[in-house]
Short mmCIF file of C-alpha atoms in Angstrom, two decimals:
data_model
loop_
_atom_site.label_atom_id
_atom_site.label_comp_id
_atom_site.label_asym_id
_atom_site.label_seq_id
_atom_site.Cartn_x
_atom_site.Cartn_y
_atom_site.Cartn_z
CA UNK A 1 25.78 27.58 -19.50
CA UNK A 2 24.33 30.03 -17.02
CA UNK A 3 22.82 28.58 -13.97
CA UNK A 4 19.10 29.41 -13.08
CA UNK A 5 18.07 30.07 -9.62
CA UNK A 6 16.09 26.84 -9.21
CA UNK A 7 19.04 24.66 -9.99
CA UNK A 8 20.89 25.48 -6.77
CA UNK A 9 18.23 27.02 -4.62
CA UNK A 10 17.20 26.41 -0.89
CA UNK A 11 13.40 26.45 -0.73
CA UNK A 12 11.72 26.90 2.54
CA UNK A 13 8.26 25.30 2.63
CA UNK A 14 5.55 26.94 4.89
CA UNK A 15 2.40 25.42 5.90
CA UNK A 16 0.44 28.68 6.14
CA UNK A 17 -1.99 27.49 8.79
CA UNK A 18 0.95 26.78 11.20
CA UNK A 19 3.52 29.49 10.64
CA UNK A 20 2.24 32.75 12.16
CA UNK A 21 -1.17 33.87 13.24
CA UNK A 22 -1.70 37.65 13.21
CA UNK A 23 -5.49 37.95 14.02
CA UNK A 24 -5.98 35.66 17.00
CA UNK A 25 -8.10 32.89 15.34
CA UNK A 26 -5.34 30.25 15.95
CA UNK A 27 -4.64 29.82 12.24
CA UNK A 28 -1.58 31.16 10.49
CA UNK A 29 -2.05 33.71 7.60
CA UNK A 30 -0.39 35.66 4.93
CA UNK A 31 0.29 38.69 7.12
CA UNK A 32 2.05 36.33 9.49
CA UNK A 33 4.45 35.29 6.79
CA UNK A 34 5.06 38.87 5.89
CA UNK A 35 5.74 39.55 9.56
CA UNK A 36 8.51 36.89 9.68
CA UNK A 37 10.16 37.80 6.37
CA UNK A 38 13.30 39.16 8.02
CA UNK A 39 13.63 35.94 10.00
CA UNK A 40 13.40 34.05 6.62
CA UNK A 41 16.20 36.32 5.29
CA UNK A 42 18.36 35.41 8.22
CA UNK A 43 18.17 31.76 7.35
CA UNK A 44 19.67 32.39 3.97
CA UNK A 45 16.89 30.72 1.87
CA UNK A 46 16.21 31.58 -1.62
CA UNK A 47 12.53 30.70 -2.11
CA UNK A 48 9.31 30.18 -0.12
CA UNK A 49 6.87 27.48 -1.06
CA UNK A 50 3.49 28.06 0.42
CA UNK A 51 0.94 25.13 0.74
CA UNK A 52 -2.34 26.13 -0.75
CA UNK A 53 -4.07 29.38 0.24
CA UNK A 54 -6.92 29.37 -2.30
CA UNK A 55 -10.61 29.45 -1.40
CA UNK A 56 -11.51 26.06 -0.06
CA UNK A 57 -14.08 24.32 2.19
CA UNK A 58 -10.95 22.72 3.73
CA UNK A 59 -12.07 19.18 3.56
CA UNK A 60 -8.45 18.53 2.97
CA UNK A 61 -7.13 21.83 4.34
CA UNK A 62 -6.64 23.64 1.02
CA UNK A 63 -6.05 20.72 -1.25
CA UNK A 64 -9.68 20.86 -2.12
CA UNK A 65 -9.95 24.03 -4.09
CA UNK A 66 -13.32 25.90 -4.84
CA UNK A 67 -11.77 28.99 -6.42
CA UNK A 68 -8.18 29.03 -7.86
CA UNK A 69 -7.98 32.71 -8.45
CA UNK A 70 -8.89 33.91 -4.96
CA UNK A 71 -7.45 33.57 -1.46
CA UNK A 72 -9.44 31.94 1.37
CA UNK A 73 -10.38 34.59 3.94
CA UNK A 74 -8.79 32.53 6.75
CA UNK A 75 -5.40 33.35 5.15
CA UNK A 76 -6.18 36.90 3.81
CA UNK A 77 -6.78 38.56 0.60
CA UNK A 78 -5.32 39.08 -2.95
CA UNK A 79 -3.89 42.30 -1.68
CA UNK A 80 -1.94 40.28 0.94
CA UNK A 81 -0.57 38.15 -1.83
CA UNK A 82 0.63 41.12 -3.75
CA UNK A 83 2.22 42.55 -0.56
CA UNK A 84 3.84 39.23 0.11
CA UNK A 85 5.34 39.02 -3.42
CA UNK A 86 6.72 42.55 -3.09
CA UNK A 87 8.16 42.04 0.25
CA UNK A 88 9.82 38.71 -0.84
CA UNK A 89 11.23 40.07 -4.09
CA UNK A 90 12.57 43.09 -2.35
CA UNK A 91 14.70 40.59 -0.35
CA UNK A 92 15.54 38.50 -3.45
CA UNK A 93 13.23 35.69 -2.25
CA UNK A 94 11.18 33.75 -4.89
CA UNK A 95 7.59 32.86 -4.16
CA UNK A 96 6.30 29.30 -5.04
CA UNK A 97 2.67 28.44 -4.98
CA UNK A 98 1.17 25.00 -4.46
CA UNK A 99 -1.06 24.07 -7.42
CA UNK A 100 -3.63 21.21 -7.36
CA UNK A 101 -4.45 20.10 -10.79
CA UNK A 102 -5.66 16.53 -10.27
CA UNK A 103 -8.93 17.50 -8.61
CA UNK A 104 -11.03 20.38 -7.38
CA UNK A 105 -13.42 20.72 -4.39
CA UNK A 106 -16.86 19.20 -4.73
CA UNK A 107 -18.02 22.86 -4.10
CA UNK A 108 -16.10 24.23 -7.17
CA UNK A 109 -18.59 25.81 -9.62
CA UNK A 110 -17.36 23.58 -12.32
CA UNK A 111 -18.44 20.50 -10.45
CA UNK A 112 -21.70 21.99 -9.34
CA UNK A 113 -22.57 22.65 -13.00
CA UNK A 114 -21.10 19.35 -14.14
CA UNK A 115 -23.35 17.36 -11.69
CA UNK A 116 -26.58 19.06 -12.90
CA UNK A 117 -26.88 16.91 -16.16
CA UNK A 118 -24.99 14.87 -18.74
CA UNK A 119 -25.20 17.44 -21.48
CA UNK A 120 -24.30 20.84 -19.90
CA UNK A 121 -21.18 22.92 -20.83
CA UNK A 122 -19.21 21.44 -17.87
CA UNK A 123 -20.57 17.90 -18.24
CA UNK A 124 -17.20 16.40 -19.20
CA UNK A 125 -15.01 18.52 -16.84
CA UNK A 126 -14.93 15.48 -14.61
CA UNK A 127 -14.95 11.72 -14.99
CA UNK A 128 -18.36 10.14 -14.75
CA UNK A 129 -19.62 6.58 -15.37
CA UNK A 130 -23.02 4.98 -15.27
CA UNK A 131 -21.60 2.17 -13.02
CA UNK A 132 -18.60 1.53 -11.12
CA UNK A 133 -16.23 0.61 -13.92
CA UNK A 134 -13.15 -0.80 -12.02
CA UNK A 135 -11.43 -1.62 -8.83
CA UNK A 136 -9.74 1.75 -8.21
CA UNK A 137 -9.44 2.83 -4.50
CA UNK A 138 -9.32 6.28 -2.97
CA UNK A 139 -6.00 7.10 -1.31
CA UNK A 140 -7.93 8.27 1.71
CA UNK A 141 -10.11 5.23 2.03
CA UNK A 142 -13.29 3.82 0.25
CA UNK A 143 -13.77 3.13 -3.39
CA UNK A 144 -12.51 5.87 -5.87
CA UNK A 145 -16.13 6.20 -7.15
CA UNK A 146 -19.02 7.92 -5.48
CA UNK A 147 -22.74 8.09 -6.71
CA UNK A 148 -24.17 11.60 -7.33
CA UNK A 149 -27.90 11.70 -6.87
CA UNK A 150 -28.45 14.75 -9.11
CA UNK A 151 -26.75 13.38 -12.18
CA UNK A 152 -27.39 9.81 -11.39
CA UNK A 153 -23.89 8.72 -12.10
CA UNK A 154 -20.72 7.84 -10.40
CA UNK A 155 -17.80 10.25 -10.44
CA UNK A 156 -14.06 9.51 -9.83
CA UNK A 157 -12.21 10.80 -6.77
CA UNK A 158 -8.58 9.54 -6.23
CA UNK A 159 -8.70 11.00 -2.76
CA UNK A 160 -11.55 12.21 -0.69
CA UNK A 161 -15.33 12.12 -1.97
CA UNK A 162 -15.08 15.92 -1.71
CA UNK A 163 -12.23 15.99 -4.26
CA UNK A 164 -13.61 14.84 -7.67
CA UNK A 165 -10.94 14.22 -10.24
CA UNK A 166 -10.75 16.56 -13.30
CA UNK A 167 -10.88 15.14 -16.89
CA UNK A 168 -7.55 16.17 -18.49
CA UNK A 169 -8.69 14.51 -21.72
CA UNK A 170 -11.03 17.54 -22.13
CA UNK A 171 -9.15 20.38 -23.93
CA UNK A 172 -11.49 22.93 -22.17
CA UNK A 173 -10.20 21.61 -18.82
CA UNK A 174 -6.59 21.97 -20.01
CA UNK A 175 -7.18 25.53 -21.24
CA UNK A 176 -8.92 26.49 -17.98
CA UNK A 177 -6.06 25.08 -15.85
CA UNK A 178 -3.43 26.74 -18.02
CA UNK A 179 -5.24 30.10 -17.65
CA UNK A 180 -5.00 29.69 -13.88
CA UNK A 181 -1.28 29.35 -14.14
CA UNK A 182 -1.21 32.42 -16.29
CA UNK A 183 -3.25 34.49 -13.77
CA UNK A 184 -0.64 33.73 -11.05
CA UNK A 185 2.39 34.13 -13.32
CA UNK A 186 1.10 37.60 -14.37
CA UNK A 187 0.78 38.37 -10.68
CA UNK A 188 4.48 37.69 -9.99
CA UNK A 189 4.53 34.08 -8.84
CA UNK A 190 7.99 32.51 -9.55
CA UNK A 191 7.02 28.91 -9.65
CA UNK A 192 4.56 26.16 -8.80
CA UNK A 193 4.75 22.98 -6.76
CA UNK A 194 2.38 20.59 -8.54
CA UNK A 195 0.45 18.28 -6.26
CA UNK A 196 0.37 14.55 -7.23
CA UNK A 197 1.03 15.71 -10.92
CA UNK A 198 1.59 12.11 -12.19
CA UNK A 199 -2.14 11.40 -11.45
CA UNK A 200 -3.76 13.85 -13.74
CA UNK A 201 -4.15 11.58 -16.78
CA UNK A 202 -6.21 8.43 -16.38
CA UNK A 203 -6.55 5.24 -18.63
CA UNK A 204 -8.93 5.96 -21.46
CA UNK A 205 -11.07 2.75 -20.88
CA UNK A 206 -10.63 2.91 -17.13
CA UNK A 207 -9.16 -0.51 -16.72
CA UNK A 208 -8.73 -2.04 -13.28
CA UNK A 209 -5.35 -2.11 -11.61
CA UNK A 210 -3.55 -5.30 -10.97
CA UNK A 211 -3.68 -6.54 -7.44
CA UNK A 212 -0.75 -6.88 -5.10
CA UNK A 213 -0.23 -10.12 -3.06
CA UNK A 214 -0.31 -9.68 0.63
CA UNK A 215 -1.97 -7.58 3.09
CA UNK A 216 -1.67 -3.93 3.88
CA UNK A 217 -3.76 -1.46 6.09
CA UNK A 218 -4.89 0.70 3.25
CA UNK A 219 -6.70 -0.91 0.24
CA UNK A 220 -5.27 1.72 -2.01
CA UNK A 221 -1.88 0.15 -1.32
CA UNK A 222 -3.02 -3.27 -2.60
CA UNK A 223 -2.95 -2.27 -6.23
CA UNK A 224 -0.28 -1.43 -8.62
CA UNK A 225 -1.38 1.90 -9.84
CA UNK A 226 -0.67 1.53 -13.57
CA UNK A 227 -4.02 2.75 -14.96
CA UNK A 228 -4.78 5.67 -12.60
CA UNK A 229 -1.17 7.11 -12.58
CA UNK A 230 1.71 7.71 -14.82
CA UNK A 231 -0.16 7.54 -18.15
CA UNK A 232 1.65 8.72 -21.32
CA UNK A 233 -0.77 11.70 -21.69
CA UNK A 234 0.67 13.17 -18.50
CA UNK A 235 4.02 13.71 -20.17
CA UNK A 236 2.28 15.47 -23.09
CA UNK A 237 0.37 17.90 -20.95
CA UNK A 238 3.63 18.55 -18.85
CA UNK A 239 5.41 19.53 -21.97
CA UNK A 240 2.66 21.88 -22.94
CA UNK A 241 2.77 23.35 -19.37
CA UNK A 242 6.56 23.73 -19.50
CA UNK A 243 6.27 25.82 -22.72
CA UNK A 244 3.64 27.97 -21.00
CA UNK A 245 5.88 28.67 -17.89
CA UNK A 246 9.09 29.03 -19.88
CA UNK A 247 7.56 31.92 -21.78
CA UNK A 248 7.97 33.78 -18.56
CA UNK A 249 11.63 34.48 -17.41
CA UNK A 250 12.96 32.59 -14.49
CA UNK A 251 9.88 30.63 -13.51
CA UNK A 252 9.82 26.97 -12.64
CA UNK A 253 7.71 23.86 -11.94
CA UNK A 254 8.49 21.23 -9.33
CA UNK A 255 6.30 18.15 -9.22
CA UNK A 256 5.17 15.87 -6.40
CA UNK A 257 5.29 12.30 -7.90
CA UNK A 258 3.05 9.78 -6.19
CA UNK A 259 5.05 6.57 -6.05
CA UNK A 260 5.08 3.28 -4.39
CA UNK A 261 6.92 3.38 -1.20
CA UNK A 262 9.80 3.54 -0.22
CA UNK A 263 10.24 5.28 -3.53
CA UNK A 264 10.77 5.06 -7.37
CA UNK A 265 13.50 7.56 -8.27
CA UNK A 266 13.50 6.54 -11.88
CA UNK A 267 9.92 7.30 -12.17
CA UNK A 268 10.25 10.59 -10.51
CA UNK A 269 13.10 11.59 -12.77
CA UNK A 270 11.08 10.51 -15.88
CA UNK A 271 8.84 13.54 -15.39
CA UNK A 272 11.67 15.87 -16.01
CA UNK A 273 11.61 14.73 -19.55
CA UNK A 274 14.31 13.17 -21.63
CA UNK A 275 15.06 16.49 -23.17
CA UNK A 276 14.47 18.51 -19.99
CA UNK A 277 11.21 19.62 -21.43
CA UNK A 278 8.80 18.72 -18.67
CA UNK A 279 9.14 19.54 -14.99
CA UNK A 280 12.13 21.62 -13.94
CA UNK A 281 12.38 19.63 -10.74
CA UNK A 282 10.71 16.55 -9.25
CA UNK A 283 10.63 15.11 -5.65
CA UNK A 284 12.09 11.73 -4.81
CA UNK A 285 11.18 10.93 -1.17
CA UNK A 286 13.28 7.74 -0.94
CA UNK A 287 15.50 9.12 1.93
CA UNK A 288 12.55 9.91 3.96
CA UNK A 289 11.57 6.18 3.94
CA UNK A 290 15.00 4.76 4.09
CA UNK A 291 16.33 3.44 7.41
CA UNK A 292 19.11 5.63 8.86
CA UNK A 293 22.01 3.40 7.86
CA UNK A 294 25.15 4.51 5.87
CA UNK A 295 24.97 1.76 3.19
CA UNK A 296 21.18 2.36 2.61
CA UNK A 297 21.41 6.13 2.52
CA UNK A 298 24.26 6.16 0.16
CA UNK A 299 22.72 3.57 -2.13
CA UNK A 300 19.45 5.65 -2.07
CA UNK A 301 21.24 8.82 -2.90
CA UNK A 302 23.35 7.30 -5.63
CA UNK A 303 20.34 5.76 -7.18
CA UNK A 304 18.55 9.15 -7.36
CA UNK A 305 21.66 10.89 -8.72
CA UNK A 306 21.96 8.17 -11.43
CA UNK A 307 18.29 8.36 -12.28
CA UNK A 308 18.71 12.02 -12.81
CA UNK A 309 21.88 11.97 -14.74
CA UNK A 310 24.44 14.80 -15.20
CA UNK A 311 22.31 17.12 -17.38
CA UNK A 312 19.25 17.34 -15.03
CA UNK A 313 18.87 18.73 -11.55
CA UNK A 314 18.18 16.56 -8.49
CA UNK A 315 16.11 18.06 -5.59
CA UNK A 316 16.54 16.92 -2.04
CA UNK A 317 14.03 16.67 0.75
CA UNK A 318 13.74 15.09 4.29
CA UNK A 319 10.52 16.69 5.69
CA UNK A 320 7.27 17.97 4.34
CA UNK A 321 3.48 18.35 5.22
CA UNK A 322 2.81 14.74 4.55
CA UNK A 323 5.85 13.02 6.16
CA UNK A 324 6.65 12.83 9.90
CA UNK A 325 9.34 15.10 10.88
CA UNK A 326 12.95 13.66 10.71
CA UNK A 327 13.77 14.36 14.28
CA UNK A 328 10.74 12.27 15.20
CA UNK A 329 11.70 9.61 12.73
CA UNK A 330 15.04 9.60 14.46
CA UNK A 331 13.57 9.28 17.95
CA UNK A 332 14.59 12.79 18.95
CA UNK A 333 18.34 12.02 18.48
CA UNK A 334 19.82 15.54 17.80
CA UNK A 335 23.24 14.19 16.63
CA UNK A 336 21.46 12.03 13.98
CA UNK A 337 19.24 14.96 12.91
CA UNK A 338 22.39 17.21 12.59
CA UNK A 339 24.10 14.53 10.48
CA UNK A 340 21.05 14.28 8.20
CA UNK A 341 21.02 18.14 7.84
CA UNK A 342 24.69 18.05 6.90
CA UNK A 343 24.04 15.35 4.18
CA UNK A 344 21.00 17.29 2.85
CA UNK A 345 22.71 20.70 2.58
CA UNK A 346 25.82 19.42 0.90
CA UNK A 347 24.09 17.69 -2.01
CA UNK A 348 24.13 18.87 -5.65
CA UNK A 349 20.89 20.46 -6.81
CA UNK A 350 18.07 22.17 -5.05
CA UNK A 351 17.32 21.76 -1.37
CA UNK A 352 13.81 21.83 0.21
CA UNK A 353 13.39 22.58 3.88
CA UNK A 354 10.21 22.41 5.93
CA UNK A 355 9.22 25.16 8.37
CA UNK A 356 10.60 24.35 12.02
CA UNK A 357 13.21 21.91 10.44
CA UNK A 358 15.81 24.44 11.27
CA UNK A 359 14.84 24.31 14.96
CA UNK A 360 14.89 20.56 15.24
CA UNK A 361 11.00 20.82 15.73
CA UNK A 362 9.53 17.32 16.38
CA UNK A 363 6.06 16.14 15.52
CA UNK A 364 3.25 17.35 17.71
CA UNK A 365 1.33 14.70 19.66
CA UNK A 366 -2.16 14.91 18.53
CA UNK A 367 -4.76 13.12 20.60
CA UNK A 368 -7.68 11.39 18.83
CA UNK A 369 -10.12 14.30 19.87
CA UNK A 370 -7.73 16.78 18.25
CA UNK A 371 -7.15 15.05 14.90
CA UNK A 372 -8.10 17.39 11.92
CA UNK A 373 -6.64 15.38 9.01
CA UNK A 374 -9.23 13.23 7.14
CA UNK A 375 -6.42 10.39 6.65
CA UNK A 376 -6.02 10.42 10.41
CA UNK A 377 -9.63 10.21 11.06
CA UNK A 378 -9.87 7.35 8.69
CA UNK A 379 -6.88 5.19 9.71
CA UNK A 380 -6.22 6.16 13.39
CA UNK A 381 -4.64 4.50 15.30
CA UNK A 382 -2.93 2.48 12.54
CA UNK A 383 -2.04 5.70 10.89
CA UNK A 384 -1.96 8.90 13.01
CA UNK A 385 -2.48 11.11 10.01
CA UNK A 386 -0.50 14.07 8.86
CA UNK A 387 -1.40 16.44 11.68
CA UNK A 388 1.60 15.71 13.78
CA UNK A 389 4.00 17.03 11.16
CA UNK A 390 1.78 20.24 10.75
CA UNK A 391 2.12 21.51 14.27
CA UNK A 392 2.61 25.29 14.78
CA UNK A 393 5.91 26.94 14.56
CA UNK A 394 7.49 27.89 17.87
CA UNK A 395 8.79 31.54 18.03
CA UNK A 396 9.01 32.35 21.75
CA UNK A 397 8.44 30.87 25.25
CA UNK A 398 5.49 33.21 25.84
CA UNK A 399 1.81 32.24 25.98
CA UNK A 400 0.92 30.88 22.40
CA UNK A 401 4.60 30.45 21.86
CA UNK A 402 4.62 33.63 19.69
CA UNK A 403 2.46 31.73 17.14
CA UNK A 404 -1.07 32.96 18.22
CA UNK A 405 -2.78 35.08 20.87
CA UNK A 406 -5.80 32.63 20.53
CA UNK A 407 -6.11 28.88 20.66
CA UNK A 408 -3.93 27.14 18.10
CA UNK A 409 -5.72 24.99 15.53
CA UNK A 410 -3.29 22.04 16.27
CA UNK A 411 -1.43 21.24 19.48
CA UNK A 412 2.30 22.50 19.85
CA UNK A 413 5.06 20.07 20.04
CA UNK A 414 5.92 18.75 23.51
CA UNK A 415 8.33 20.98 25.50
CA UNK A 416 7.75 23.60 22.77
CA UNK A 417 9.65 26.46 24.64
CA UNK A 418 12.92 24.44 24.20
CA UNK A 419 12.61 24.86 20.35
CA UNK A 420 11.65 28.54 20.23
CA UNK A 421 13.44 30.67 17.85
CA UNK A 422 14.09 33.39 20.44
CA UNK A 423 15.86 30.66 22.79
CA UNK A 424 17.91 29.20 20.02
CA UNK A 425 18.96 32.66 18.81
CA UNK A 426 20.84 33.12 22.01
CA UNK A 427 22.50 29.60 21.96
CA UNK A 428 25.42 29.32 19.60
CA UNK A 429 25.18 25.53 19.79
CA UNK A 430 21.47 25.44 18.92
CA UNK A 431 20.05 23.70 15.82
CA UNK A 432 19.09 27.05 14.37
CA UNK A 433 22.69 28.33 14.38
CA UNK A 434 23.76 25.06 12.87
CA UNK A 435 21.44 25.17 9.99
CA UNK A 436 22.40 28.78 9.43
CA UNK A 437 26.18 27.80 9.46
CA UNK A 438 25.45 25.06 6.75
CA UNK A 439 23.31 27.25 4.53
CA UNK A 440 25.88 30.14 4.88
CA UNK A 441 28.59 27.73 3.64
CA UNK A 442 26.53 26.68 0.82
CA UNK A 443 25.75 30.13 -0.25
CA UNK A 444 29.29 31.32 -0.13
CA UNK A 445 31.07 28.27 -1.73
CA UNK A 446 30.23 27.61 -5.47
CA UNK A 447 31.42 23.99 -5.10
CA UNK A 448 28.45 23.11 -2.92
CA UNK A 449 25.93 24.65 -5.19
CA UNK A 450 27.45 23.71 -8.65
CA UNK A 451 30.05 21.16 -8.06
CA UNK A 452 29.88 17.49 -9.26
CA UNK A 453 29.34 14.83 -6.58
CA UNK A 454 31.14 11.50 -6.51
CA UNK A 455 30.67 8.81 -3.86
CA UNK A 456 33.98 7.11 -2.70
CA UNK A 457 34.69 3.64 -1.30
CA UNK A 458 36.01 3.34 2.13
CA UNK A 459 37.08 0.53 4.47
CA UNK A 460 34.09 1.24 6.82
CA UNK A 461 30.45 0.58 5.83
CA UNK A 462 29.16 2.66 8.68
CA UNK A 463 30.51 5.83 6.94
CA UNK A 464 29.11 7.65 3.87
CA UNK A 465 31.90 9.38 1.87
CA UNK A 466 31.53 11.61 -1.14
CA UNK A 467 33.49 14.48 -2.84
CA UNK A 468 32.08 17.70 -4.38
CA UNK A 469 34.34 19.25 -6.92
CA UNK A 470 34.06 22.54 -8.86
CA UNK A 471 37.09 23.60 -10.85
CA UNK A 472 40.04 23.65 -8.37
CA UNK A 473 37.65 23.59 -5.40
CA UNK A 474 37.13 20.18 -3.67
CA UNK A 475 35.20 19.27 -0.47
CA UNK A 476 35.22 15.93 1.19
CA UNK A 477 32.34 14.81 3.32
CA UNK A 478 32.51 11.92 5.81
CA UNK A 479 29.35 10.89 7.82
CA UNK A 480 29.41 8.34 10.55
CA UNK A 481 25.91 6.74 10.62
CA UNK A 482 26.74 4.67 13.75
CA UNK A 483 26.58 5.18 17.45
CA UNK A 484 30.20 4.27 17.85
CA UNK A 485 33.50 5.94 17.04
CA UNK A 486 34.64 5.00 13.60
CA UNK A 487 38.08 4.91 11.93
CA UNK A 488 37.91 5.16 8.18
CA UNK A 489 40.34 5.25 5.23
CA UNK A 490 39.55 6.26 1.75
CA UNK A 491 40.35 3.47 -0.78
CA UNK A 492 40.77 5.81 -3.82
CA UNK A 493 44.43 6.70 -3.89
CA UNK A 494 43.60 10.06 -5.56
CA UNK A 495 42.35 11.25 -2.21
CA UNK A 496 44.99 10.67 0.64
CA UNK A 497 44.22 11.94 4.06
CA UNK A 498 47.13 14.28 4.03
CA UNK A 499 45.37 16.33 1.38
CA UNK A 500 42.55 17.54 3.63
CA UNK A 501 41.90 19.84 6.49
CA UNK A 502 38.82 20.03 8.64
CA UNK A 503 36.42 22.79 7.67
CA UNK A 504 33.17 21.90 9.47
CA UNK A 505 32.02 19.38 11.93
CA UNK A 506 28.55 18.50 13.29
CA UNK A 507 30.25 17.97 16.77
CA UNK A 508 33.73 18.32 18.37
CA UNK A 509 36.31 16.33 16.66
CA UNK A 510 38.54 13.60 18.42
CA UNK A 511 42.24 13.64 18.14
CA UNK A 512 43.60 11.97 15.06
CA UNK A 513 46.05 9.24 16.00
CA UNK A 514 46.79 7.74 12.64
CA UNK A 515 48.19 9.61 9.73
CA UNK A 516 46.04 7.96 7.07
CA UNK A 517 42.89 7.34 9.10
CA UNK A 518 40.01 9.63 9.65
CA UNK A 519 38.43 9.41 13.08
CA UNK A 520 34.68 10.20 13.54
CA UNK A 521 32.70 10.32 16.72
CA UNK A 522 29.20 8.59 16.98
CA UNK A 523 26.80 10.15 14.49
CA UNK A 524 29.46 12.76 13.43
CA UNK A 525 29.67 14.44 10.05
CA UNK A 526 32.72 16.40 8.84
CA UNK A 527 33.44 18.56 5.86
CA UNK A 528 37.03 18.84 4.61
CA UNK A 529 38.57 21.07 2.09
CA UNK A 530 41.68 20.42 -0.05
CA UNK A 531 44.81 21.95 1.29
CA UNK A 532 46.34 24.71 -0.78
CA UNK A 533 49.65 23.98 -2.42
CA UNK A 534 51.29 26.59 -0.24
CA UNK A 535 50.34 24.77 2.91
#
């Protein structure tokens, strides 16, 4: 069966506000992405995912949309979108847009009409109640219900008060949202990342969620979200959405599945559909919340692969706009970060990278006075918010670090110049060159894109071991998750050490003293290929 692009792609996520500013206002824009298109080509990525660029009052920085079919002036215009699509497609790069279907902005014309009365044309576009009907909490704090003076009813908002939830039980809402998809598909968009898509359908009678025993900083996390998430109707709507998207050639849907931490891979996989008739891809964030430990990472990865099964496609991600950057999660340890990248880029399925990840860019340090994220403002200092992971891209060591001629909307990372693209281009040992080498290997060798993946037992629980296989091609990966040198032997007799030769290493290899034992340096990852019969 022919393989589609999204089954083996490398997707590069751009947070547009932080990628490249071209007009000096300190905020990245679409022309900035166009300006850096050749850099993206040099990375070897297959697709770009842009966080929302639609018209928005920016209460949640674009995830509160007031016009789905237009571009916010801070980012540019529809003409800029068309140019971006052309420039990307000319370079064989796909464009994925973020789509927010659970809620709109409170300033969206639909909500403004809905709040006027109980019997207008948009009255049932949102979820209203005469009283607070349940114990649901907002993910960003406070109750999930707010009173509207005009309509004299409460409306549901799973996130901010400025983000009222749409009523997906209303067919007019469904039709309107599908027409928005059609608008962008007709314009040439290749796919959509669907924000918190498992939240769109709510319990019909709005029952209260069961409480969780114990104490957590955020009231939202004190409930089992069985009535405000993951309802059966969501699967029905996704099947309809899939039919719409599949009517266009080579288009895709990837879904963010909101789960209980550290992760629920079986739940994330369920939204692909038993017959592969819902999402094309879904995110499992388990690795991002799993301690950096060989046993735990291997268990987490195997669980995700088992949940997906052989006939569906896993997607892999270590960073995004909502998660602290991995190099910061690993306390700035470059060797660990390289090991994580090797693991990520040698997995079966689709790979999602976050801008700056290829530079080893850490979180920005954002003082209280500079916090922009509503989640950070609500929960600081218990939760610093998501601003640190959204710091600006570092292009050069000049003023504004090549990102802007003005004052950046968020602080840069500490020691920013050391992460600059221009500096790393000149250093063959840099993180940038390391990522390019791994991506190049993945692009050139079919075994990494399409091969099966099997985890092998070893005599050392500090080492993750797996084999990728495609036809006669085999690659063996060994990753030392400890800060000490490790000797490791593979227990499977089908894979003796003598069969393998070193192809790639995250750092210089030590001499091999024992014929049947692999030796790995602290935090070292190695890729081996099967020796040819002639050798």
